[in-house]
mmCIF file of C-alpha atoms in Angstrom:
data_model
loop_
_atom_site.group_PDB
_atom_site.id
_atom_site.type_symbol
_atom_site.label_atom_id
_atom_site.label_comp_id
_atom_site.label_asym_id
_atom_site.label_seq_id
_atom_site.Cartn_x
_atom_site.Cartn_y
_atom_site.Cartn_z
ATOM 1 C CA UNK A 444 38.411 24.671 -22.446
ATOM 2 C CA UNK A 445 40.904 22.616 -21.512
ATOM 3 C CA UNK A 446 40.162 23.205 -18.330
ATOM 4 C CA UNK A 447 36.996 22.856 -18.165
ATOM 5 C CA UNK A 448 37.933 19.288 -19.497
ATOM 6 C CA UNK A 449 40.347 18.327 -17.191
ATOM 7 C CA UNK A 450 37.424 19.308 -14.459
ATOM 8 C CA UNK A 451 35.009 16.883 -15.848
ATOM 9 C CA UNK A 452 37.846 14.195 -16.189
ATOM 10 C CA UNK A 453 38.551 14.609 -12.668
ATOM 11 C CA UNK A 454 34.934 14.697 -11.713
ATOM 12 C CA UNK A 455 34.255 11.743 -14.031
ATOM 13 C CA UNK A 456 37.611 9.919 -12.659
ATOM 14 C CA UNK A 457 36.484 10.543 -8.452
ATOM 15 C CA UNK A 458 32.991 9.409 -9.096
ATOM 16 C CA UNK A 459 34.012 6.291 -11.291
ATOM 17 C CA UNK A 460 36.405 5.125 -8.329
ATOM 18 C CA UNK A 461 33.842 5.243 -5.363
ATOM 19 C CA UNK A 462 31.254 3.863 -7.362
ATOM 20 C CA UNK A 463 33.598 0.948 -8.367
ATOM 21 C CA UNK A 464 34.504 0.564 -5.176
ATOM 22 C CA UNK A 465 31.323 0.686 -3.796
ATOM 23 C CA UNK A 466 30.353 -2.148 -6.093
ATOM 24 C CA UNK A 467 32.703 -4.431 -4.875
ATOM 25 C CA UNK A 468 31.810 -3.827 -1.405
ATOM 26 C CA UNK A 469 28.529 -3.657 -1.405
ATOM 27 C CA UNK A 470 27.819 -6.556 -3.299
ATOM 28 C CA UNK A 471 24.578 -8.318 -3.267
ATOM 29 C CA UNK A 472 24.801 -11.944 -3.088
ATOM 30 C CA UNK A 473 22.284 -13.857 -5.484
ATOM 31 C CA UNK A 474 18.580 -12.485 -4.147
ATOM 32 C CA UNK A 475 18.542 -11.636 -0.338
ATOM 33 C CA UNK A 476 14.709 -11.100 -0.888
ATOM 34 C CA UNK A 477 14.096 -14.372 -1.816
ATOM 35 C CA UNK A 478 15.362 -15.440 1.602
ATOM 36 C CA UNK A 479 13.046 -12.857 3.399
ATOM 37 C CA UNK A 480 10.058 -14.363 1.379
ATOM 38 C CA UNK A 481 11.067 -17.891 2.368
ATOM 39 C CA UNK A 482 11.131 -16.873 5.965
ATOM 40 C CA UNK A 483 7.749 -15.747 6.170
ATOM 41 C CA UNK A 484 6.477 -18.731 3.647
ATOM 42 C CA UNK A 485 5.108 -21.636 6.371
ATOM 43 C CA UNK A 486 7.742 -24.119 4.915
ATOM 44 C CA UNK A 487 4.665 -26.898 4.744
ATOM 45 C CA UNK A 488 6.911 -27.830 0.862
ATOM 46 C CA UNK A 489 2.654 -29.044 0.180
ATOM 47 C CA UNK A 490 2.945 -27.603 -3.490
ATOM 48 C CA UNK A 491 -0.489 -26.303 -3.413
ATOM 49 C CA UNK A 492 1.057 -22.921 -4.838
ATOM 50 C CA UNK A 493 1.347 -24.951 -8.061
ATOM 51 C CA UNK A 494 5.986 -24.531 -7.267
ATOM 52 C CA UNK A 495 8.016 -27.714 -6.008
ATOM 53 C CA UNK A 496 8.231 -26.067 -2.445
ATOM 54 C CA UNK A 497 8.236 -22.537 -0.520
ATOM 55 C CA UNK A 498 11.969 -21.969 -1.743
ATOM 56 C CA UNK A 499 10.573 -22.096 -5.404
ATOM 57 C CA UNK A 500 7.747 -20.279 -4.939
ATOM 58 C CA UNK A 501 9.897 -17.278 -2.802
ATOM 59 C CA UNK A 502 12.049 -17.341 -5.900
ATOM 60 C CA UNK A 503 8.827 -16.909 -8.352
ATOM 61 C CA UNK A 504 7.353 -14.177 -6.288
ATOM 62 C CA UNK A 505 10.968 -12.606 -5.817
ATOM 63 C CA UNK A 506 11.340 -12.510 -9.751
ATOM 64 C CA UNK A 507 7.528 -11.070 -10.045
ATOM 65 C CA UNK A 508 6.330 -13.939 -11.494
ATOM 66 C CA UNK A 509 3.648 -15.269 -9.101
ATOM 67 C CA UNK A 510 1.487 -13.785 -7.129
ATOM 68 C CA UNK A 511 1.129 -13.661 -3.041
ATOM 69 C CA UNK A 512 -2.311 -15.138 -3.016
ATOM 70 C CA UNK A 513 -1.271 -18.701 -3.853
ATOM 71 C CA UNK A 514 -0.701 -20.068 -0.429
ATOM 72 C CA UNK A 515 -3.392 -21.839 1.614
ATOM 73 C CA UNK A 516 -1.460 -22.751 4.666
ATOM 74 C CA UNK A 517 0.082 -19.589 5.270
ATOM 75 C CA UNK A 518 -3.755 -18.073 5.534
ATOM 76 C CA UNK A 519 -4.718 -14.351 5.120
ATOM 77 C CA UNK A 520 -1.996 -13.492 7.284
ATOM 78 C CA UNK A 521 0.814 -15.369 5.331
ATOM 79 C CA UNK A 522 -0.284 -12.979 2.671
ATOM 80 C CA UNK A 523 -0.484 -10.010 4.816
ATOM 81 C CA UNK A 524 3.320 -10.612 5.438
ATOM 82 C CA UNK A 525 4.159 -11.148 2.334
ATOM 83 C CA UNK A 526 2.159 -8.077 1.371
ATOM 84 C CA UNK A 527 3.986 -5.943 4.055
ATOM 85 C CA UNK A 528 7.210 -7.178 3.438
ATOM 86 C CA UNK A 529 7.215 -6.598 -0.377
ATOM 87 C CA UNK A 530 5.301 -3.364 -0.252
ATOM 88 C CA UNK A 531 2.335 -4.625 -2.200
ATOM 89 C CA UNK A 532 -1.470 -4.319 -1.274
ATOM 90 C CA UNK A 533 -2.904 -7.570 -0.198
ATOM 91 C CA UNK A 534 -4.919 -9.554 -2.520
ATOM 92 C CA UNK A 535 -7.457 -11.921 -1.538
ATOM 93 C CA UNK A 536 -7.301 -15.814 -2.265
ATOM 94 C CA UNK A 537 -8.012 -16.717 -5.952
ATOM 95 C CA UNK A 538 -10.607 -19.133 -7.092
ATOM 96 C CA UNK A 539 -12.805 -21.440 -4.012
ATOM 97 C CA UNK A 540 -10.619 -20.905 -1.432
ATOM 98 C CA UNK A 541 -11.706 -17.533 -1.145
ATOM 99 C CA UNK A 542 -12.055 -16.183 2.138
ATOM 100 C CA UNK A 543 -15.684 -14.198 3.060
ATOM 101 C CA UNK A 544 -15.540 -10.367 3.689
ATOM 102 C CA UNK A 545 -16.543 -9.661 6.961
ATOM 103 C CA UNK A 546 -20.301 -8.807 7.232
ATOM 104 C CA UNK A 547 -23.710 -8.752 8.793
ATOM 105 C CA UNK A 548 -26.965 -10.879 8.601
ATOM 106 C CA UNK A 549 -29.770 -8.390 7.213
ATOM 107 C CA UNK A 550 -33.798 -9.409 7.549
ATOM 108 C CA UNK A 551 -35.783 -8.768 4.636
ATOM 109 C CA UNK A 552 -38.520 -7.513 6.795
ATOM 110 C CA UNK A 553 -41.218 -7.646 3.295
ATOM 111 C CA UNK A 554 -40.564 -11.784 3.497
ATOM 112 C CA UNK A 555 -40.304 -12.322 6.822
ATOM 113 C CA UNK A 556 -43.198 -14.372 8.675
ATOM 114 C CA UNK A 557 -41.979 -14.251 12.163
ATOM 115 C CA UNK A 558 -41.596 -17.609 13.121
ATOM 116 C CA UNK A 559 -38.373 -16.879 15.393
ATOM 117 C CA UNK A 560 -36.209 -20.044 13.872
ATOM 118 C CA UNK A 561 -33.436 -17.392 13.564
ATOM 119 C CA UNK A 562 -34.180 -15.810 16.865
ATOM 120 C CA UNK A 563 -33.427 -19.571 18.643
ATOM 121 C CA UNK A 564 -30.363 -19.853 16.635
ATOM 122 C CA UNK A 565 -28.769 -16.454 16.847
ATOM 123 C CA UNK A 566 -25.715 -17.187 19.651
ATOM 124 C CA UNK A 567 -25.366 -13.261 20.663
ATOM 125 C CA UNK A 568 -28.902 -12.497 20.723
ATOM 126 C CA UNK A 569 -28.239 -9.585 18.010
ATOM 127 C CA UNK A 570 -32.162 -10.627 16.607
ATOM 128 C CA UNK A 571 -34.761 -8.722 18.156
ATOM 129 C CA UNK A 572 -38.523 -9.820 17.168
ATOM 130 C CA UNK A 573 -41.178 -11.936 18.619
ATOM 131 C CA UNK A 574 -43.763 -14.647 17.179
ATOM 132 C CA UNK A 575 -45.847 -13.618 13.856
ATOM 133 C CA UNK A 576 -43.297 -10.266 14.463
ATOM 134 C CA UNK A 577 -41.289 -9.364 11.890
ATOM 135 C CA UNK A 578 -37.479 -9.721 13.109
ATOM 136 C CA UNK A 579 -34.985 -7.966 12.696
ATOM 137 C CA UNK A 580 -30.925 -7.089 13.177
ATOM 138 C CA UNK A 581 -29.102 -5.523 15.569
ATOM 139 C CA UNK A 582 -26.154 -4.931 13.344
ATOM 140 C CA UNK A 583 -24.256 -3.517 16.106
ATOM 141 C CA UNK A 584 -24.352 -7.267 17.598
ATOM 142 C CA UNK A 585 -24.475 -9.187 14.787
ATOM 143 C CA UNK A 586 -20.961 -10.810 14.371
ATOM 144 C CA UNK A 587 -21.304 -12.703 10.917
ATOM 145 C CA UNK A 588 -21.854 -16.061 11.751
ATOM 146 C CA UNK A 589 -24.592 -17.100 9.494
ATOM 147 C CA UNK A 590 -25.746 -19.303 11.793
ATOM 148 C CA UNK A 591 -29.088 -17.494 11.046
ATOM 149 C CA UNK A 592 -29.134 -17.918 7.876
ATOM 150 C CA UNK A 593 -29.920 -21.769 7.399
ATOM 151 C CA UNK A 594 -32.779 -22.126 9.322
ATOM 152 C CA UNK A 595 -34.671 -19.407 8.178
ATOM 153 C CA UNK A 596 -38.137 -21.223 5.962
ATOM 154 C CA UNK A 597 -38.402 -18.298 3.316
ATOM 155 C CA UNK A 598 -34.798 -17.466 2.819
ATOM 156 C CA UNK A 599 -35.180 -13.842 4.018
ATOM 157 C CA UNK A 600 -32.130 -13.371 5.492
ATOM 158 C CA UNK A 601 -28.636 -12.449 3.374
ATOM 159 C CA UNK A 602 -25.265 -11.582 4.007
ATOM 160 C CA UNK A 603 -24.259 -7.917 3.775
ATOM 161 C CA UNK A 604 -20.493 -6.949 3.401
ATOM 162 C CA UNK A 605 -19.189 -4.540 6.233
ATOM 163 C CA UNK A 606 -17.539 -1.245 3.497
ATOM 164 C CA UNK A 607 -14.825 0.009 5.431
ATOM 165 C CA UNK A 608 -15.399 3.558 6.095
ATOM 166 C CA UNK A 609 -14.252 6.183 8.374
ATOM 167 C CA UNK A 610 -16.291 5.059 11.769
ATOM 168 C CA UNK A 611 -15.026 1.527 11.559
ATOM 169 C CA UNK A 612 -11.767 1.872 9.506
ATOM 170 C CA UNK A 613 -8.672 1.000 11.886
ATOM 171 C CA UNK A 614 -4.923 0.759 11.265
ATOM 172 C CA UNK A 615 -3.887 -2.252 10.424
ATOM 173 C CA UNK A 616 -1.910 -4.340 12.766
ATOM 174 C CA UNK A 617 2.031 -3.865 12.479
ATOM 175 C CA UNK A 618 4.350 -6.381 10.899
ATOM 176 C CA UNK A 619 7.735 -6.972 11.438
ATOM 177 C CA UNK A 620 9.256 -9.113 8.939
ATOM 178 C CA UNK A 621 12.226 -7.769 8.693
ATOM 179 C CA UNK A 622 13.889 -9.535 11.782
ATOM 180 C CA UNK A 623 12.394 -12.757 11.174
ATOM 181 C CA UNK A 624 15.372 -13.577 8.699
ATOM 182 C CA UNK A 625 18.034 -12.564 10.924
ATOM 183 C CA UNK B 405 26.343 27.068 16.326
ATOM 184 C CA UNK B 406 22.855 29.838 16.666
ATOM 185 C CA UNK B 407 22.829 30.776 13.043
ATOM 186 C CA UNK B 408 23.331 26.908 11.442
ATOM 187 C CA UNK B 409 19.992 26.254 13.858
ATOM 188 C CA UNK B 410 18.142 28.834 12.081
ATOM 189 C CA UNK B 411 19.267 28.004 8.635
ATOM 190 C CA UNK B 412 18.071 24.693 9.790
ATOM 191 C CA UNK B 413 14.576 25.609 11.406
ATOM 192 C CA UNK B 414 14.052 28.197 8.207
ATOM 193 C CA UNK B 415 14.503 25.267 5.628
ATOM 194 C CA UNK B 416 12.350 22.958 6.955
ATOM 195 C CA UNK B 417 9.830 25.336 7.936
ATOM 196 C CA UNK B 418 9.688 28.840 6.438
ATOM 197 C CA UNK B 419 11.261 27.853 3.011
ATOM 198 C CA UNK B 420 10.157 24.086 3.141
ATOM 199 C CA UNK B 421 11.596 22.723 -0.087
ATOM 200 C CA UNK B 422 7.871 21.283 -1.275
ATOM 201 C CA UNK B 423 5.622 23.262 0.168
ATOM 202 C CA UNK B 424 7.027 26.631 0.066
ATOM 203 C CA UNK B 425 9.320 26.190 -3.068
ATOM 204 C CA UNK B 426 7.425 23.509 -4.851
ATOM 205 C CA UNK B 427 10.257 21.594 -5.126
ATOM 206 C CA UNK B 428 10.453 17.799 -5.539
ATOM 207 C CA UNK B 429 7.093 16.979 -6.077
ATOM 208 C CA UNK B 430 7.105 13.676 -7.862
ATOM 209 C CA UNK B 431 8.480 11.722 -5.057
ATOM 210 C CA UNK B 432 5.986 13.539 -2.742
ATOM 211 C CA UNK B 433 3.065 12.227 -5.043
ATOM 212 C CA UNK B 434 4.750 8.950 -5.908
ATOM 213 C CA UNK B 435 5.783 7.771 -2.629
ATOM 214 C CA UNK B 436 3.424 8.979 -0.304
ATOM 215 C CA UNK B 437 1.271 6.083 -0.465
ATOM 216 C CA UNK B 438 2.759 4.038 2.716
ATOM 217 C CA UNK B 439 4.168 5.277 5.685
ATOM 218 C CA UNK B 440 7.136 3.310 5.494
ATOM 219 C CA UNK B 441 8.194 3.733 2.352
ATOM 220 C CA UNK B 442 7.910 7.441 2.689
ATOM 221 C CA UNK B 443 10.605 7.590 5.783
ATOM 222 C CA UNK B 444 12.409 5.231 3.941
ATOM 223 C CA UNK B 445 12.574 7.889 0.789
ATOM 224 C CA UNK B 446 13.104 10.611 2.738
ATOM 225 C CA UNK B 447 15.879 9.155 5.091
ATOM 226 C CA UNK B 448 17.791 8.139 1.331
ATOM 227 C CA UNK B 449 16.972 11.469 -0.184
ATOM 228 C CA UNK B 450 18.421 13.532 3.261
ATOM 229 C CA UNK B 451 21.541 11.207 3.086
ATOM 230 C CA UNK B 452 21.967 12.191 -0.865
ATOM 231 C CA UNK B 453 21.301 15.611 -0.172
ATOM 232 C CA UNK B 454 23.320 16.294 2.444
ATOM 233 C CA UNK B 455 26.002 14.802 0.567
ATOM 234 C CA UNK B 456 25.302 16.694 -2.730
ATOM 235 C CA UNK B 457 25.206 20.293 -1.236
ATOM 236 C CA UNK B 458 28.847 19.302 0.633
ATOM 237 C CA UNK B 459 30.628 17.753 -2.366
ATOM 238 C CA UNK B 460 29.036 20.309 -4.683
ATOM 239 C CA UNK B 461 30.532 23.441 -2.630
ATOM 240 C CA UNK B 462 33.718 21.953 -2.730
ATOM 241 C CA UNK B 463 33.460 21.384 -6.629
ATOM 242 C CA UNK B 464 31.678 24.848 -7.062
ATOM 243 C CA UNK B 465 34.759 26.401 -4.775
ATOM 244 C CA UNK B 466 37.780 25.047 -5.415
ATOM 245 C CA UNK B 467 37.659 22.825 -8.889
ATOM 246 C CA UNK B 468 35.072 25.442 -10.999
ATOM 247 C CA UNK B 469 35.275 29.077 -9.610
ATOM 248 C CA UNK B 470 34.467 31.993 -11.084
ATOM 249 C CA UNK B 471 35.596 31.572 -14.821
ATOM 250 C CA UNK B 472 34.082 28.386 -15.572
ATOM 251 C CA UNK B 473 30.664 28.945 -13.788
ATOM 252 C CA UNK B 474 28.929 27.501 -16.477
ATOM 253 C CA UNK B 475 30.007 23.900 -15.521
ATOM 254 C CA UNK B 476 28.215 24.727 -12.243
ATOM 255 C CA UNK B 477 24.384 22.508 -13.417
ATOM 256 C CA UNK B 478 26.406 20.180 -15.276
ATOM 257 C CA UNK B 479 28.822 18.922 -12.635
ATOM 258 C CA UNK B 480 26.249 19.579 -9.798
ATOM 259 C CA UNK B 481 23.875 16.877 -11.886
ATOM 260 C CA UNK B 482 27.173 14.410 -12.805
ATOM 261 C CA UNK B 483 28.219 14.708 -9.200
ATOM 262 C CA UNK B 484 24.296 14.118 -7.549
ATOM 263 C CA UNK B 485 24.078 10.846 -10.134
ATOM 264 C CA UNK B 486 27.299 9.231 -8.746
ATOM 265 C CA UNK B 487 26.141 10.097 -5.205
ATOM 266 C CA UNK B 488 22.287 8.172 -5.764
ATOM 267 C CA UNK B 489 24.261 5.062 -7.366
ATOM 268 C CA UNK B 490 26.200 4.833 -4.488
ATOM 269 C CA UNK B 491 23.197 5.579 -2.045
ATOM 270 C CA UNK B 492 21.428 2.781 -4.258
ATOM 271 C CA UNK B 493 24.208 0.018 -3.638
ATOM 272 C CA UNK B 494 23.880 0.878 -0.043
ATOM 273 C CA UNK B 495 20.505 0.513 0.466
ATOM 274 C CA UNK B 496 20.133 -3.268 -2.183
ATOM 275 C CA UNK B 497 22.966 -4.123 0.249
ATOM 276 C CA UNK B 498 21.996 -3.302 3.361
ATOM 277 C CA UNK B 499 17.850 -2.972 3.194
ATOM 278 C CA UNK B 500 16.696 -4.910 0.416
ATOM 279 C CA UNK B 501 12.891 -4.679 1.589
ATOM 280 C CA UNK B 502 13.305 -0.846 1.649
ATOM 281 C CA UNK B 503 15.190 -1.504 -1.723
ATOM 282 C CA UNK B 504 11.762 -3.314 -3.360
ATOM 283 C CA UNK B 505 9.592 -0.565 -1.837
ATOM 284 C CA UNK B 506 11.606 2.500 -3.228
ATOM 285 C CA UNK B 507 11.432 0.709 -6.797
ATOM 286 C CA UNK B 508 12.216 2.943 -9.266
ATOM 287 C CA UNK B 509 12.124 6.329 -7.096
ATOM 288 C CA UNK B 510 15.120 5.719 -5.686
ATOM 289 C CA UNK B 511 17.166 6.581 -8.812
ATOM 290 C CA UNK B 512 15.173 9.159 -9.772
ATOM 291 C CA UNK B 513 16.348 10.702 -6.689
ATOM 292 C CA UNK B 514 18.925 11.997 -9.376
ATOM 293 C CA UNK B 515 15.886 13.616 -11.058
ATOM 294 C CA UNK B 516 14.098 15.206 -7.704
ATOM 295 C CA UNK B 517 14.239 18.673 -8.797
ATOM 296 C CA UNK B 518 15.040 19.653 -5.210
ATOM 297 C CA UNK B 519 18.803 17.771 -4.961
ATOM 298 C CA UNK B 520 19.605 19.843 -7.724
ATOM 299 C CA UNK B 521 17.848 22.896 -6.862
ATOM 300 C CA UNK B 522 19.581 23.148 -3.186
ATOM 301 C CA UNK B 523 23.006 22.914 -4.105
ATOM 302 C CA UNK B 524 22.191 25.785 -7.078
ATOM 303 C CA UNK B 525 20.464 27.750 -4.161
ATOM 304 C CA UNK B 526 23.413 27.486 -2.078
ATOM 305 C CA UNK B 527 25.559 28.810 -4.902
ATOM 306 C CA UNK B 528 23.430 31.714 -5.060
ATOM 307 C CA UNK B 529 23.066 32.523 -1.647
ATOM 308 C CA UNK B 530 27.014 32.394 -1.194
ATOM 309 C CA UNK B 531 26.764 29.743 1.665
ATOM 310 C CA UNK B 532 30.164 28.671 3.137
ATOM 311 C CA UNK B 533 30.612 24.781 3.760
ATOM 312 C CA UNK B 534 28.992 24.390 6.539
ATOM 313 C CA UNK B 535 25.878 26.650 5.315
ATOM 314 C CA UNK B 536 25.540 24.166 2.831
ATOM 315 C CA UNK B 537 25.693 21.310 4.239
ATOM 316 C CA UNK B 538 23.181 22.540 6.854
ATOM 317 C CA UNK B 539 21.013 24.357 4.065
ATOM 318 C CA UNK B 540 20.637 20.667 2.491
ATOM 319 C CA UNK B 541 20.550 18.792 5.090
ATOM 320 C CA UNK B 542 17.547 21.121 6.469
ATOM 321 C CA UNK B 543 16.027 21.356 2.858
ATOM 322 C CA UNK B 544 16.362 17.389 3.056
ATOM 323 C CA UNK B 545 14.608 16.982 6.829
ATOM 324 C CA UNK B 546 11.492 19.862 5.628
ATOM 325 C CA UNK B 547 10.855 17.186 2.757
ATOM 326 C CA UNK B 548 10.819 14.017 4.860
ATOM 327 C CA UNK B 549 8.996 15.950 7.790
ATOM 328 C CA UNK B 550 6.271 16.976 4.748
ATOM 329 C CA UNK B 551 6.529 13.572 3.005
ATOM 330 C CA UNK B 552 5.850 11.434 6.337
ATOM 331 C CA UNK B 553 3.021 13.672 7.429
ATOM 332 C CA UNK B 554 1.333 13.501 3.559
ATOM 333 C CA UNK B 555 1.398 9.937 4.155
ATOM 334 C CA UNK B 556 -0.088 9.655 7.189
ATOM 335 C CA UNK B 557 -2.686 11.843 6.067
ATOM 336 C CA UNK B 558 -3.462 9.839 2.559
ATOM 337 C CA UNK B 559 -3.154 6.723 4.847
ATOM 338 C CA UNK B 560 -6.307 7.966 7.178
ATOM 339 C CA UNK B 561 -7.990 9.131 3.477
ATOM 340 C CA UNK B 562 -8.018 5.904 2.404
ATOM 341 C CA UNK B 563 -10.968 4.867 4.360
ATOM 342 C CA UNK B 564 -12.516 8.760 3.999
ATOM 343 C CA UNK B 565 -15.845 9.205 2.642
ATOM 344 C CA UNK B 566 -14.543 10.744 -0.579
ATOM 345 C CA UNK B 567 -16.905 11.810 -3.430
ATOM 346 C CA UNK B 568 -15.638 9.457 -6.356
ATOM 347 C CA UNK B 569 -14.810 11.678 -8.806
ATOM 348 C CA UNK B 570 -12.215 13.066 -6.245
ATOM 349 C CA UNK B 571 -10.690 9.282 -5.202
ATOM 350 C CA UNK B 572 -6.922 9.063 -5.944
ATOM 351 C CA UNK B 573 -4.668 11.540 -6.707
ATOM 352 C CA UNK B 574 -6.993 14.457 -6.922
ATOM 353 C CA UNK B 575 -8.025 14.643 -3.138
ATOM 354 C CA UNK B 576 -4.313 13.925 -2.836
ATOM 355 C CA UNK B 577 -3.372 17.166 -4.925
ATOM 356 C CA UNK B 578 -6.072 18.733 -3.071
ATOM 357 C CA UNK B 579 -4.783 18.108 0.375
ATOM 358 C CA UNK B 580 -0.823 18.780 -0.587
ATOM 359 C CA UNK B 581 -2.375 22.173 -1.712
ATOM 360 C CA UNK B 582 -3.937 22.591 1.979
ATOM 361 C CA UNK B 583 -0.533 21.504 3.371
ATOM 362 C CA UNK B 584 0.755 24.339 1.470
ATOM 363 C CA UNK B 585 -1.021 27.054 2.235
ATOM 364 C CA UNK B 586 -0.467 26.188 6.023
ATOM 365 C CA UNK B 587 3.009 25.852 5.689
ATOM 366 C CA UNK B 588 2.754 29.102 4.332
ATOM 367 C CA UNK B 589 1.827 30.486 7.777
ATOM 368 C CA UNK B 590 5.393 30.103 9.034
ATOM 369 C CA UNK B 591 6.489 33.034 7.276
ATOM 370 C CA UNK B 592 4.497 34.622 9.673
ATOM 371 C CA UNK B 593 7.116 33.293 12.005
ATOM 372 C CA UNK B 594 9.584 35.884 10.778
ATOM 373 C CA UNK B 595 9.118 39.342 12.329
#
């Protein structure tokens, strides 16, 4: 009984000493994450995020009080960098600043009158068709520029977002945010 | 030297701690969504497990002995908790990003049953000090290997055309099962 108590006490003392030493040796000053987030932000100090500057916004992100999609100067790339730094999924911009998803044009062939106006507008020759013939879009060539949408007199062209599928999925570009703070 | 290599090979492939012994499934499922996080988790677990199997051997051999063997589980858990705390401090200091990514799973290494399981298996198999350390390291390397492979699979699955009812954890479980099956094939290595 006594030896059991002594053994457990000895283990506790040794562990306590090691942890106490580690707590002093590996003390973390403030929140080092704030500096890393601050290094990713563009440092425009514009205040569009609703915080007085980049550092306060970084502090708010680190504390979990702000989302990572509030920095318009940083753009999509900035969100991606923040997402990689924090290990969260990137979220798109909120409100009216929202960038559009990658999409292709689609012609509603029942409505198309064959006016060729969209063919003339298309910069990449992705629309097939002739006068009085209905037109169609070569989806593989379409860059999603939307230049064909405005000329159409019957509004038969709509933009369809491309869904991520196994055929067009690719690895994200690598981001190395850790080195930026050094 | 050969026997240590054999222990390593056996624990990484033939008796893989996750796929064959079915231990440590919580972090296996929880931290395998991102490749970087799974590598970090594997590294942290390797560190903890190697230290834990070494120190628990010393405790079992020199402090407890046969008459105090009822204290094995209790003292092992205490030591593991201490080592995990230590690891947490080191990670927080050296890599705040990894610290953020691992989040709650870092302190939860304490309750990773693989981390307690391996020291207990060491006692059961009557390993000596070096054997214990290699057994622990091998188990942890096997854990890391499986974590990284599985995280890669899950990243690819994000883009796969999975039926809606199977999306998320369900398909992950099925994949883990298939992986486990394929790891069973390694037992054919033994003649």
